Short mmCIF file of N, CA and C and ligand atoms in Angstrom, two decimals:
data_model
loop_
_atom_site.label_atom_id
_atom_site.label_comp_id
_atom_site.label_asym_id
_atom_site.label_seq_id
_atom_site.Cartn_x
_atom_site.Cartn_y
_atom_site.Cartn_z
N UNK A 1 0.86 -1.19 0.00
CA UNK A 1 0.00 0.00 0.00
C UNK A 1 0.89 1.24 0.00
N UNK A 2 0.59 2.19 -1.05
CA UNK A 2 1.45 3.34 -0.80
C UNK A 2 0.66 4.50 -0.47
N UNK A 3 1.51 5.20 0.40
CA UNK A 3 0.65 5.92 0.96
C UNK A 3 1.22 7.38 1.69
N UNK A 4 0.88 8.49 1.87
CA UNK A 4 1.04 9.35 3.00
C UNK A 4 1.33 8.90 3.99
N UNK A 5 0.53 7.71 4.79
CA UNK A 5 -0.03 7.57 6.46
C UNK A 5 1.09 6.61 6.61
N UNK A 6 2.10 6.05 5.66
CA UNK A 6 2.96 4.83 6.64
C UNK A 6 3.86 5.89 7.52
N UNK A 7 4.21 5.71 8.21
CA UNK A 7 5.46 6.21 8.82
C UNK A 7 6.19 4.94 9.52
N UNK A 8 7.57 4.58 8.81
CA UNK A 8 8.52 4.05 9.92
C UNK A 8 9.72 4.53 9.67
N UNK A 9 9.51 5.77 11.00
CA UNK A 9 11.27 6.62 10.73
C UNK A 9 10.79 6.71 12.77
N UNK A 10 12.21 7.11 13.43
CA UNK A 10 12.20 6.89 14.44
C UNK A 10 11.48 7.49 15.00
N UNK A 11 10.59 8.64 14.73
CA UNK A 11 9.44 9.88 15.30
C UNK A 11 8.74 8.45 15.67
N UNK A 12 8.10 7.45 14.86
CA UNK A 12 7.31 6.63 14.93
C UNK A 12 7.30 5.71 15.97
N UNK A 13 8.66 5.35 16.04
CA UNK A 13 9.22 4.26 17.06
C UNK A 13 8.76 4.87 18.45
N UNK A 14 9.55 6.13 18.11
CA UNK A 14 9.67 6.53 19.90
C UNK A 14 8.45 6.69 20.17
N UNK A 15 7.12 6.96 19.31
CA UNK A 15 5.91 7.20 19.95
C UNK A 15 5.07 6.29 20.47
N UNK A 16 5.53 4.81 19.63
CA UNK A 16 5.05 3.63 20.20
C UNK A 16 5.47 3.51 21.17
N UNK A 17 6.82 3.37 21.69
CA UNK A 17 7.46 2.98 22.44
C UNK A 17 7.74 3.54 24.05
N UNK A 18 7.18 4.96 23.46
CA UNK A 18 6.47 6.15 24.90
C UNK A 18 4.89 5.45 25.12
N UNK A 19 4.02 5.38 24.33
CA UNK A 19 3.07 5.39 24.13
C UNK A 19 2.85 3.99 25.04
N UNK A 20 3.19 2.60 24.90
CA UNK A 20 2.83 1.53 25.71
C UNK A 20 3.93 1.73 26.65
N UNK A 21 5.14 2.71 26.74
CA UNK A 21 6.02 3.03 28.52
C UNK A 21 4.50 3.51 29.13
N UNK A 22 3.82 4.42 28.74
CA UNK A 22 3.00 4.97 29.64
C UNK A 22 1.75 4.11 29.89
N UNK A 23 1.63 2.75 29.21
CA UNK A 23 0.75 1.42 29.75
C UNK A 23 1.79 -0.03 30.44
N UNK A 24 3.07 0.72 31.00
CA UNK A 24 3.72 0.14 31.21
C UNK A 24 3.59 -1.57 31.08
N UNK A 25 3.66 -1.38 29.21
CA UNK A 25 3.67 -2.59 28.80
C UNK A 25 4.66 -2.38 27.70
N UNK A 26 5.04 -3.99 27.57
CA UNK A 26 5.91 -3.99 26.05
C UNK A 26 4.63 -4.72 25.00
N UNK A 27 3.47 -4.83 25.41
CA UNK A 27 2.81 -5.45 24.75
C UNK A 27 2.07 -4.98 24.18
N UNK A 28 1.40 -5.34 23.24
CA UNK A 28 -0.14 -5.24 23.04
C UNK A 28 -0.89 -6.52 22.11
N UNK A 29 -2.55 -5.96 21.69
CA UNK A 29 -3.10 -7.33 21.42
C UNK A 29 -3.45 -6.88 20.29
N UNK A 30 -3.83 -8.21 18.96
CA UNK A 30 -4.62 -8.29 18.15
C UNK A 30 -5.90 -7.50 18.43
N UNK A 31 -6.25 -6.40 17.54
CA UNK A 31 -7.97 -6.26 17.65
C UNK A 31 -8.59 -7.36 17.06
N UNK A 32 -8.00 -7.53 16.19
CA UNK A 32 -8.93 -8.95 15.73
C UNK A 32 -9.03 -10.52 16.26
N UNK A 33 -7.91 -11.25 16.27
CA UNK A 33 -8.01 -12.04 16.77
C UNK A 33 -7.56 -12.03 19.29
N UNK A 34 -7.06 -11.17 19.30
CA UNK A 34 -6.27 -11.19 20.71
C UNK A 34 -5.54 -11.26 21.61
N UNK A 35 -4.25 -12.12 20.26
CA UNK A 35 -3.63 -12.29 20.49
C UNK A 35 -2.49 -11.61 21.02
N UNK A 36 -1.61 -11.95 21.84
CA UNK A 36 -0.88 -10.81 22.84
C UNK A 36 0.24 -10.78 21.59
N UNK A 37 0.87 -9.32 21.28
CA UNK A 37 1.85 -9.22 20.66
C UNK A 37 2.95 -8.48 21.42
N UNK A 38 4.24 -8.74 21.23
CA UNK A 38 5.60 -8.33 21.99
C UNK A 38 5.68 -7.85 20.98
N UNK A 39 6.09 -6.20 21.68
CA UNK A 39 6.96 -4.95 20.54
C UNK A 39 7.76 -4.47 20.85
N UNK A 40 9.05 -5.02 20.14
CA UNK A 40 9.92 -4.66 20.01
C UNK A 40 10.91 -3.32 20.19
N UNK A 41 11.78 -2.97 20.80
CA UNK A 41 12.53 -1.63 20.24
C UNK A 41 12.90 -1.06 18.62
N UNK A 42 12.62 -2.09 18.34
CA UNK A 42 13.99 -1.40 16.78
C UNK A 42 12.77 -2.14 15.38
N UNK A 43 12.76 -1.75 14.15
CA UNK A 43 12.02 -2.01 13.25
C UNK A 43 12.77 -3.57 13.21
N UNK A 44 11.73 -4.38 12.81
CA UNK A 44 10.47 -4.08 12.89
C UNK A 44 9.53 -4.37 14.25
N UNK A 45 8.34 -3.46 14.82
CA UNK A 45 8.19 -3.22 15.77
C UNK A 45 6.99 -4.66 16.08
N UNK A 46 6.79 -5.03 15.32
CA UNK A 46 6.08 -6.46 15.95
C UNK A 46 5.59 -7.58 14.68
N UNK A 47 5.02 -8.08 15.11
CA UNK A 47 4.64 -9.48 14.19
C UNK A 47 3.27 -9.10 13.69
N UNK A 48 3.18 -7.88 13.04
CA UNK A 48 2.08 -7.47 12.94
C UNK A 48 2.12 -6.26 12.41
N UNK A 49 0.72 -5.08 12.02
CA UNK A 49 1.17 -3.72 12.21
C UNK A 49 0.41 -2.87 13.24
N UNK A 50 0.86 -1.72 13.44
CA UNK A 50 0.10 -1.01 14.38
C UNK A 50 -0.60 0.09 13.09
N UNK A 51 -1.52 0.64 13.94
CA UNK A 51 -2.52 1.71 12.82
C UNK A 51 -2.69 2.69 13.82
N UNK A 52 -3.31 3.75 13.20
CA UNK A 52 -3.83 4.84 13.96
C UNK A 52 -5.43 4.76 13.57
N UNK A 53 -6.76 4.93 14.40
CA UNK A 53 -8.12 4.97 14.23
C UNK A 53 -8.50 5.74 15.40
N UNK A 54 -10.03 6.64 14.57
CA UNK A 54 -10.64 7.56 15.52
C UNK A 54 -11.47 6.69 16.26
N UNK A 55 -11.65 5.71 16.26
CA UNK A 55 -12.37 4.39 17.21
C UNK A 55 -12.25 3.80 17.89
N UNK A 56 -12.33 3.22 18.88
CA UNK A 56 -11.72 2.72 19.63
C UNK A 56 -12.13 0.64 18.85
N UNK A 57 -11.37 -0.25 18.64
CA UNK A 57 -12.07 -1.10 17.76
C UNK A 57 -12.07 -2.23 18.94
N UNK A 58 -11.21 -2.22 20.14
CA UNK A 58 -10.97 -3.52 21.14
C UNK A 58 -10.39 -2.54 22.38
N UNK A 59 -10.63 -3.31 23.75
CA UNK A 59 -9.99 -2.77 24.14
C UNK A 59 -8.46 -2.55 24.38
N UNK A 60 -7.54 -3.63 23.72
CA UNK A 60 -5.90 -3.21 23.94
C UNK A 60 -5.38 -1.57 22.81
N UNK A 61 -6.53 -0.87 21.90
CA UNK A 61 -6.07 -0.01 21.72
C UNK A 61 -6.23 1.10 22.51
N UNK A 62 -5.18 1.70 22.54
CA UNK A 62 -4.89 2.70 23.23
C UNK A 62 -4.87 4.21 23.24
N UNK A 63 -5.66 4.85 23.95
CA UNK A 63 -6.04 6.19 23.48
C UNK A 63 -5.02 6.82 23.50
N UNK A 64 -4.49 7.62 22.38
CA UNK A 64 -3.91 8.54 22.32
C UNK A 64 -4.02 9.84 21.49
N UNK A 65 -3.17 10.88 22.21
CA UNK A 65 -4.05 12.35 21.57
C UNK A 65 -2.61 12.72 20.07
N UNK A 66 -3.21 12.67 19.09
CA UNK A 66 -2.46 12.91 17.67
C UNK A 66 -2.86 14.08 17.01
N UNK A 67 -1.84 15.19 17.02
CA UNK A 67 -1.95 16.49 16.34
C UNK A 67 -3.23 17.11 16.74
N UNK A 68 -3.48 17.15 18.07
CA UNK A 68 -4.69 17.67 18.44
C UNK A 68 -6.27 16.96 18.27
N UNK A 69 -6.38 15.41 17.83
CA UNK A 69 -6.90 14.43 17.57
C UNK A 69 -6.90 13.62 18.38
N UNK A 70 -8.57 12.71 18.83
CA UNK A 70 -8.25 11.85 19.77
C UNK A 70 -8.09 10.57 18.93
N UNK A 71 -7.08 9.90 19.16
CA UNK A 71 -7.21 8.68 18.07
C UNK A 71 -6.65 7.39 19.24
N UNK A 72 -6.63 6.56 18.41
CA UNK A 72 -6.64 5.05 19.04
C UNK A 72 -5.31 3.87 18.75
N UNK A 73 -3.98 3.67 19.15
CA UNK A 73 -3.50 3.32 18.90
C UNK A 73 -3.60 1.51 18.50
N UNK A 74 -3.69 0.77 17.47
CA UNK A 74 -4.55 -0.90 17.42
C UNK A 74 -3.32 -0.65 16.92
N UNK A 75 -3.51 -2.45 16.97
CA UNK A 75 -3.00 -3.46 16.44
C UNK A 75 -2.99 -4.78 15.91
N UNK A 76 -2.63 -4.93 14.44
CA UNK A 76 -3.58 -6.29 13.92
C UNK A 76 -2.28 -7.19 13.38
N UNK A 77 -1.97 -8.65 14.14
CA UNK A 77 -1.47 -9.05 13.77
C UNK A 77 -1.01 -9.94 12.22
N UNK A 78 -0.42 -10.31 12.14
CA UNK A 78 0.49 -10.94 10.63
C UNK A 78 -1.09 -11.89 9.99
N UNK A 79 -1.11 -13.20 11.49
CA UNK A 79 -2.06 -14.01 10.87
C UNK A 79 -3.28 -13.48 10.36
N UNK A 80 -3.80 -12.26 10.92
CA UNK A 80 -5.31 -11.71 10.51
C UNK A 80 -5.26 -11.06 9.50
N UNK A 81 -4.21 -9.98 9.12
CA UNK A 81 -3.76 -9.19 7.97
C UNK A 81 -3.58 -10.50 6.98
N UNK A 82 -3.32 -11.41 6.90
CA UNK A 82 -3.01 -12.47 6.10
C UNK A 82 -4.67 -13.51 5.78
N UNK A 83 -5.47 -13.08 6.98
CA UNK A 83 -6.62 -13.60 6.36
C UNK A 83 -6.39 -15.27 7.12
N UNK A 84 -5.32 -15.35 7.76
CA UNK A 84 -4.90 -16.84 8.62
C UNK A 84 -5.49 -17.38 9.66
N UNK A 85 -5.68 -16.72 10.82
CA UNK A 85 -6.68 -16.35 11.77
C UNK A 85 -8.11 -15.57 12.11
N UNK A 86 -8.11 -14.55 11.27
CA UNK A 86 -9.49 -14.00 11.42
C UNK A 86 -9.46 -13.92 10.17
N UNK A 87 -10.69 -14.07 9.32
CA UNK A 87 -10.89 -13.66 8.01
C UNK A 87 -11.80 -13.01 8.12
N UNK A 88 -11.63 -11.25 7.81
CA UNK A 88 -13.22 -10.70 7.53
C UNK A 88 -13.79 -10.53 6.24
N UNK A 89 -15.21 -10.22 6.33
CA UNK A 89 -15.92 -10.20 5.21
C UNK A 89 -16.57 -9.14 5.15
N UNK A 90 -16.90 -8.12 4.58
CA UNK A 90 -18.52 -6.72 4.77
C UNK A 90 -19.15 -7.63 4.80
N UNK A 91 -20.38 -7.10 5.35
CA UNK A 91 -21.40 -7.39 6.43
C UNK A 91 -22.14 -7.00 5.03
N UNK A 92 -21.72 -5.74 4.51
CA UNK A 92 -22.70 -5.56 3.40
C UNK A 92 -22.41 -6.20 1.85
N UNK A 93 -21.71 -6.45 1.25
CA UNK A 93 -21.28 -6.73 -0.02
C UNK A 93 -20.65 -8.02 0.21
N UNK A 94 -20.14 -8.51 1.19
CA UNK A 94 -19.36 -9.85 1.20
C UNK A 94 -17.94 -9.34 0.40
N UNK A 95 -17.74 -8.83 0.50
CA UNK A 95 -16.15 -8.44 -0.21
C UNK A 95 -15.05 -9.07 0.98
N UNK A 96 -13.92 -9.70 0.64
CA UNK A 96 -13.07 -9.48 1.61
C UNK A 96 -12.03 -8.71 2.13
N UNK A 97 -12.23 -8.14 3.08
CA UNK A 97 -11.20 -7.90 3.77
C UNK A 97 -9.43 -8.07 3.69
N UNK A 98 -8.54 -7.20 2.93
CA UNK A 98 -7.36 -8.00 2.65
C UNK A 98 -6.08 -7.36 3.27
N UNK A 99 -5.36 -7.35 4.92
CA UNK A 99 -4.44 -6.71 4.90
C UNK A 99 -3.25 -6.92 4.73
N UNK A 100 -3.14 -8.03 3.58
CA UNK A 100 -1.80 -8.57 3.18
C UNK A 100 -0.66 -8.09 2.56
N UNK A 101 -1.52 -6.94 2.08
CA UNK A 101 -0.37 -5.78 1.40
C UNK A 101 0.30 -4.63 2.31
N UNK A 102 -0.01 -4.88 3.62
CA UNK A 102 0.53 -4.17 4.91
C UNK A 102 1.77 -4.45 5.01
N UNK A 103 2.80 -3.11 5.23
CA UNK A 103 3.80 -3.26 5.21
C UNK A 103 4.14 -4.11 6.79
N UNK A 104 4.46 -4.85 7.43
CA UNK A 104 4.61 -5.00 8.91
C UNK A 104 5.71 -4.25 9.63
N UNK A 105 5.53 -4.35 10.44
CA UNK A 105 6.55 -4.28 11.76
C UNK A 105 6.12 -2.33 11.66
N UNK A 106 5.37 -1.85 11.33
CA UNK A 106 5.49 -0.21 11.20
C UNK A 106 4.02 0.16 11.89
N UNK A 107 3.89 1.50 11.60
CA UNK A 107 2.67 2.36 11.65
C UNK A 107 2.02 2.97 11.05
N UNK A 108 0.70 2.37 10.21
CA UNK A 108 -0.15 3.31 9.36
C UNK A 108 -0.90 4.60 10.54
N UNK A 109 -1.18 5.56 9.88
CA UNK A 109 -1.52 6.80 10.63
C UNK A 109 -2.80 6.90 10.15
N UNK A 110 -3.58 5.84 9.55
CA UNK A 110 -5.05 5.98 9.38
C UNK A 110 -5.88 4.39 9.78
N UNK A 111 -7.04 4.30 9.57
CA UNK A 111 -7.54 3.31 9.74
C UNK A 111 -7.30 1.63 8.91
N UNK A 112 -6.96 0.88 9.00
CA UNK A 112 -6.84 0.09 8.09
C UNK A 112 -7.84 -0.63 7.42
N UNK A 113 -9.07 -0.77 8.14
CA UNK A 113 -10.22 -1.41 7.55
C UNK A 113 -11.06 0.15 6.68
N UNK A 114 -10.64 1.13 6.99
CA UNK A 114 -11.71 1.77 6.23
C UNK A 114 -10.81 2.51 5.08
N UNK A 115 -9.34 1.86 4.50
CA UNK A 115 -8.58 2.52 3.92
C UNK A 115 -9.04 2.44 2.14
N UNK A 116 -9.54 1.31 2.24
CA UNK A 116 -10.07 1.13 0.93
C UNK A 116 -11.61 0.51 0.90
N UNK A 117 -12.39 0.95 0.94
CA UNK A 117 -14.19 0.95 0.86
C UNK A 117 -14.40 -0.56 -0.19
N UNK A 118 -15.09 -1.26 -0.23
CA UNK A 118 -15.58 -2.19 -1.42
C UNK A 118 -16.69 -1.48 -1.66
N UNK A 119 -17.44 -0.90 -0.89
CA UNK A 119 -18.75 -0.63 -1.19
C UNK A 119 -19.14 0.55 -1.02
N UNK A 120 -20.63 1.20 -1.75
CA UNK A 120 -21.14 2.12 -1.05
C UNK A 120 -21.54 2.45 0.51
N UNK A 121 -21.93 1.57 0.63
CA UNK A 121 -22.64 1.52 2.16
C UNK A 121 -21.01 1.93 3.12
N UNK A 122 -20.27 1.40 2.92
CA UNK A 122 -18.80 2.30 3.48
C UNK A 122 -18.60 3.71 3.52
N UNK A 123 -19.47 4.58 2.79
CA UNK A 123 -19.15 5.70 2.16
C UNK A 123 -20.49 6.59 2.34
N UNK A 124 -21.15 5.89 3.37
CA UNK A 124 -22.56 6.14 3.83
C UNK A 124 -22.34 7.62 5.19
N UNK A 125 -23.23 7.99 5.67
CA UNK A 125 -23.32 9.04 6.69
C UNK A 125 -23.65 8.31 7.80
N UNK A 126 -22.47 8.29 8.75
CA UNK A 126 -22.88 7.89 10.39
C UNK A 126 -24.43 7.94 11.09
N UNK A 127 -24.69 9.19 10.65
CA UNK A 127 -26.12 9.87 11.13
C UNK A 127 -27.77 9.23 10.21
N UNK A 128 -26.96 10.20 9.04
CA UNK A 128 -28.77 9.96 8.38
C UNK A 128 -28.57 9.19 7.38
N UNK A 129 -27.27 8.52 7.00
CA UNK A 129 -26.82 6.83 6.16
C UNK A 129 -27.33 7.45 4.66
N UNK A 130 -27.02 9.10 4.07
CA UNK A 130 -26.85 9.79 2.41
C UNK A 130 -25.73 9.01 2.36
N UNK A 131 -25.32 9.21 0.86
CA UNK A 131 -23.86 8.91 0.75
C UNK A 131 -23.20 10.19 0.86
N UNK A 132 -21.78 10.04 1.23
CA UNK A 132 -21.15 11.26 1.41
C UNK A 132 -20.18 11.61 0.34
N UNK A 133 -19.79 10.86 -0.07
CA UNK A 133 -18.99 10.93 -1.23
C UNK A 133 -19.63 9.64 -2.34
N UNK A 134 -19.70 9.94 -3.47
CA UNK A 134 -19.68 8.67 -4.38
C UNK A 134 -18.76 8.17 -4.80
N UNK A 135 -19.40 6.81 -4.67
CA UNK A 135 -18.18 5.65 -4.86
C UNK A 135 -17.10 5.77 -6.16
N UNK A 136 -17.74 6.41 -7.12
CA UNK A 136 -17.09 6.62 -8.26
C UNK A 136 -15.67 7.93 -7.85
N UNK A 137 -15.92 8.72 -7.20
CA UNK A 137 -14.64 9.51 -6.73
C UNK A 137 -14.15 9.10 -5.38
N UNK A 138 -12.83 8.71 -5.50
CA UNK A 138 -11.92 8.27 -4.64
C UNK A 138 -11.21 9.66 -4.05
N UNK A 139 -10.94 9.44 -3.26
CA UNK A 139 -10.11 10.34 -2.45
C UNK A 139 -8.77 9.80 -2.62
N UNK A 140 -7.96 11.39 -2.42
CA UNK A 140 -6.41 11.19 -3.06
C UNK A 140 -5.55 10.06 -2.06
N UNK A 141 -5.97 10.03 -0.85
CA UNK A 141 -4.87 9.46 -0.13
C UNK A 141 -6.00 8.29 0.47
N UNK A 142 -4.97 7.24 1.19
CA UNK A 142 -5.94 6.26 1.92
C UNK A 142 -6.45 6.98 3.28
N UNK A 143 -5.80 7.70 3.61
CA UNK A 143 -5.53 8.37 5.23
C UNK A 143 -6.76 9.59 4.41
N UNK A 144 -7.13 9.65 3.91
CA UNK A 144 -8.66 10.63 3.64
C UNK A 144 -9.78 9.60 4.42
N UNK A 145 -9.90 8.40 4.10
CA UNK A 145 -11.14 7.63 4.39
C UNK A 145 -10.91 7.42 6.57
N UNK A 146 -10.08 7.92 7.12
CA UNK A 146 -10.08 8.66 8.40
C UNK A 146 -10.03 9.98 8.81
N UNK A 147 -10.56 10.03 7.58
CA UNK A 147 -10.68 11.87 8.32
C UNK A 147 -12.73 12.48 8.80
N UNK A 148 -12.10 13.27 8.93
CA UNK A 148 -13.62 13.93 8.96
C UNK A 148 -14.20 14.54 8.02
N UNK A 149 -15.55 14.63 7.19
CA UNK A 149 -15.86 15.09 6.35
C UNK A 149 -17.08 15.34 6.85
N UNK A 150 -18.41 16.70 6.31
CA UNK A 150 -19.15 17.03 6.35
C UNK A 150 -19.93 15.75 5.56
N UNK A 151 -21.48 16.24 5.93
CA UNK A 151 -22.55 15.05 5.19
C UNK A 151 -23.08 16.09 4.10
N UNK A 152 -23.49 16.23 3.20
CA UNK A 152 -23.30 16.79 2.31
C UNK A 152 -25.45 16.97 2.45
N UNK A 153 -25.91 15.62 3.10
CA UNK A 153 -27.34 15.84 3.10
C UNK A 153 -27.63 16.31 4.64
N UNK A 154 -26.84 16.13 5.48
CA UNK A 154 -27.69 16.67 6.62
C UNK A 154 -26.14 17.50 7.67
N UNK A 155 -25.35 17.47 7.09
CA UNK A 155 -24.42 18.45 7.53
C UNK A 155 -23.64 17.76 8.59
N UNK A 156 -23.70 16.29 9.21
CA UNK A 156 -22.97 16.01 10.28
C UNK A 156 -21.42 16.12 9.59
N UNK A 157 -20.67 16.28 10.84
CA UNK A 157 -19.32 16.60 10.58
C UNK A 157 -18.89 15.16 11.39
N UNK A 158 -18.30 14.16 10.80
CA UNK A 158 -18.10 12.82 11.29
C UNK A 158 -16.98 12.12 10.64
N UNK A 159 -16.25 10.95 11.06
CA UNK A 159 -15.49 10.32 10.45
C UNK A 159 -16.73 9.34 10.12
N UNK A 160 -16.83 9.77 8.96
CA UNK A 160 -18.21 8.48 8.59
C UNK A 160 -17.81 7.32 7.68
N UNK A 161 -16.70 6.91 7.38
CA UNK A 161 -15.96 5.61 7.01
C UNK A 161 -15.20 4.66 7.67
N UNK A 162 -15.16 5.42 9.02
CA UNK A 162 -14.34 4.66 9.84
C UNK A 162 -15.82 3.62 10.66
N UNK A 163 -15.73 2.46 10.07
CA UNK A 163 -16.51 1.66 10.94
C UNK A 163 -16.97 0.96 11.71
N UNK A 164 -17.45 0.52 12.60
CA UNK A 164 -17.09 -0.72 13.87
C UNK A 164 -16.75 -1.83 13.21
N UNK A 165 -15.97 -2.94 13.75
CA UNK A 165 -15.38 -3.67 13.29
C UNK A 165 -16.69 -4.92 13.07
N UNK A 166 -18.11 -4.40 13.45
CA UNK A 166 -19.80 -5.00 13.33
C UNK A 166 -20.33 -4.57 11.97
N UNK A 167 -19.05 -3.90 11.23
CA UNK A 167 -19.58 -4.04 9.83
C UNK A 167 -18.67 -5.20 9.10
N UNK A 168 -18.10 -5.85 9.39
CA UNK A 168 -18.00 -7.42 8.84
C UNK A 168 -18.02 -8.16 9.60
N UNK A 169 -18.68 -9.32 8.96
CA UNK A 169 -18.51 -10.83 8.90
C UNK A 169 -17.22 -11.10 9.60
N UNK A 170 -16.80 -12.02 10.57
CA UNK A 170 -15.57 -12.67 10.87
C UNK A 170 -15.71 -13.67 11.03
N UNK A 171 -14.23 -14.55 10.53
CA UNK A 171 -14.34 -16.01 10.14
C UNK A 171 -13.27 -16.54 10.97
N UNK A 172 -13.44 -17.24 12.00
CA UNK A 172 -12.52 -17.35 13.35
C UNK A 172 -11.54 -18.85 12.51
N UNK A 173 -10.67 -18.28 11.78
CA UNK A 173 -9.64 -19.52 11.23
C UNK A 173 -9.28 -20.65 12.48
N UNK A 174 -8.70 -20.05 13.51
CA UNK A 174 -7.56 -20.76 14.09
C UNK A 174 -7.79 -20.25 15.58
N UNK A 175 -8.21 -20.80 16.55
CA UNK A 175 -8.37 -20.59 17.94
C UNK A 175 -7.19 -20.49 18.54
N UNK A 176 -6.86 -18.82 19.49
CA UNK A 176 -5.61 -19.16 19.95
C UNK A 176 -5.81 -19.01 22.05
ZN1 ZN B 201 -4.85 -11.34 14.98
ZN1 ZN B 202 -18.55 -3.77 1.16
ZN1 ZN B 203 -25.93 12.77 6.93
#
C-alpha cells in the first residue's frame, strides 16, 4: 500500500514505544483475533502492524491524543492481515477484507479497515446513512477515508468511514 499515512522513521518508534512506557507494557493485542503481541525496540516493531483509528475497535487499543486528535492506537497481527486467523468479510457486499499488502513491523496513521471501501454503504453518513462521497470519486490518499468530512445531506461533521469492526462478517480460522 502506498501511501502518505505509513510512517517508519524513528518519530514513529519513539511514539510507540512512549506510548505503551505509559501502559507500562511492552505489549499489546490483536484487535482482531487477541492475540498478545511483543513490541519490540527497533524495526520491525512487531509481528504485525500497528494503525492509527478515531475508534476505539478492542480494548488493547490505546487512546492517544495525535496532532490535536483523539485517536486510538490498534493493532492487527500478521495471521489476521493475512486472512490466517481472522478472516473478515462486509457485512454488506461480502467483499473481503485484505491486509496482506501491509507493510509490517510499522505504523499506518489511518484506519486500516476503512482505507479502501468495497462498497457504497462504506461511504454512507454515520447519522442519516446519504452517501457522502460517491463511490465513483476516490479520495487522493488512503488516510482521507479517516478523516472527517461534512454530510453533504444533513451536515454532520463525522469520520463516517471509519466503521465498527460490526460491519464485517468474521471467520474465526484458528483458535488461539
Ligand atoms: Zn490477529
Ligand atoms: Zn462492502
Ligand atoms: Zn448525513
Amino acid at each position: 500500500m502506498e501511501d502518505d499515512g505509513l510512517h517508519g522513521n524513528d518519530d514513529t518508534r519513539c511514539f510507540i514505544l512512549s506510548t505503551l512506557a505509559g501502559q507500562r507494557s511492552s505489549r499489546t493485542a490483536c484487535v482482531l483475533c487477541h492475540q498478545s503481541l511483543l513490541v519490540f525496540d527497533r524495526y520491525p516493531l512487531l509481528d504485525g502492524t500497528f494503525f492509527l483509528t478515531p475508534i476505539q475497535h478492542a480494548k488493547s487499543a490505546v487512546p492517544v491524543r495525535v496532532e490535536g486528535r483523539q485517536q486510538y492506537l490498534a493493532a492487527v497481527c500478521m495471521g489476521c492481515l493475512e486472512g490466517w486467523s481472522v478472516s473478515l468479510r462486509c457485512a454488506f457486499c461480502n467483499a473481503r477484507w485484505n491486509g496482506s499488502a501491509l507493510i509490517l513491523g510499522t505504523m499506518y496513521s489511518f484506519d486500516i479497515f476503512a482505507a479502501m471501501p468495497c462498497c457504497e454503504n462504506r461511504l454512507k453518513c454515520s447519522r442519516c446513512e446519504a452517501i457522502v462521497i460517491p463511490p465513483d470519486q476516490r479520495l487522493s490518499f488512503f488516510s482521507d477515508y479517516s478523516r472527517t468530512h461534512a454530510c453533504p445531506s444533513c451536515g454532520h461533521v463525522d469520520h463516517h468511514f471509519v466503521k465498527p469492526l460490526t460491519s464485517f462478517v468474521r471467520d474465526d480460522r484458528q483458535a488461539w
